[in-house]
XYZ file of C-alpha atoms in Angstrom:
78
model
C 0.000 0.000 0.000
C 1.410 3.448 -0.864
C 2.633 5.680 1.937
C 3.352 9.406 2.106
C 5.555 11.312 4.527
C 4.671 14.949 5.094
C 7.535 16.982 6.498
C 7.684 20.437 8.038
C 4.126 20.626 9.374
C 3.685 23.511 11.728
C 3.063 22.684 15.360
C -0.361 24.343 15.057
C -1.343 22.184 12.090
C -0.197 19.002 13.814
C -2.083 19.956 16.976
C -5.231 20.762 14.954
C -5.034 17.389 13.209
C -4.681 15.594 16.533
C -7.625 17.520 18.005
C -9.771 16.827 14.961
C -8.907 13.121 15.106
C -9.850 13.015 18.767
C -13.230 14.651 18.023
C -13.882 11.954 15.398
C -12.662 9.140 17.693
C -9.871 7.987 15.415
C -6.102 8.110 15.206
C -4.325 11.091 13.683
C -3.224 8.904 10.786
C -6.812 7.754 10.158
C -7.986 11.366 10.307
C -5.406 12.440 7.727
C -6.496 9.547 5.482
C -10.137 10.637 5.822
C -9.242 14.244 4.963
C -7.254 13.164 1.888
C -9.980 10.756 0.732
C -12.643 13.446 1.057
C -10.507 16.040 -0.715
C -9.765 13.786 -3.684
C -13.083 11.945 -4.053
C -15.106 12.737 -7.152
C -18.124 14.928 -6.576
C -20.869 12.331 -6.426
C -24.338 13.787 -6.599
C -27.715 12.399 -7.478
C -29.434 12.990 -10.786
C -31.819 15.539 -9.292
C -28.985 17.604 -7.858
C -27.057 17.420 -11.129
C -30.097 18.606 -13.097
C -30.736 21.388 -10.602
C -27.119 22.591 -10.904
C -27.377 22.483 -14.693
C -30.571 24.542 -14.547
C -28.922 27.064 -12.234
C -26.007 27.405 -14.642
C -28.301 28.327 -17.540
C -30.949 30.184 -15.524
C -30.828 33.357 -17.641
C -30.727 31.558 -20.984
C -33.850 32.186 -23.046
C -34.718 29.703 -25.751
C -36.935 30.948 -28.534
C -38.502 28.051 -30.402
C -41.909 26.909 -31.541
C -43.314 23.475 -30.910
C -43.944 21.317 -33.960
C -47.688 20.600 -33.787
C -47.866 18.293 -36.804
C -49.415 14.883 -36.094
C -47.065 12.052 -35.264
C -47.237 8.885 -37.324
C -47.697 5.774 -35.193
C -44.759 3.370 -35.036
C -45.004 0.261 -37.205
C -43.422 -2.953 -35.954
C -43.493 -5.563 -38.686
């Protein structure tokens, strides 16, 4: 399994990591793993959220089109 060594952490950062780990009832190493996993995980959202975000992105876009009202031919399955 890959391992990483992080050098030259400030005392404040190390203390904050230890405190955060304690609040989450895990070791400092496990806390750092959780932070890294969360920071690098793809943004997984549901379909509804994705569609909402897409709608928000194009909120001010106005589409000017007319609906085709011609009758639709029924499908033939021979």
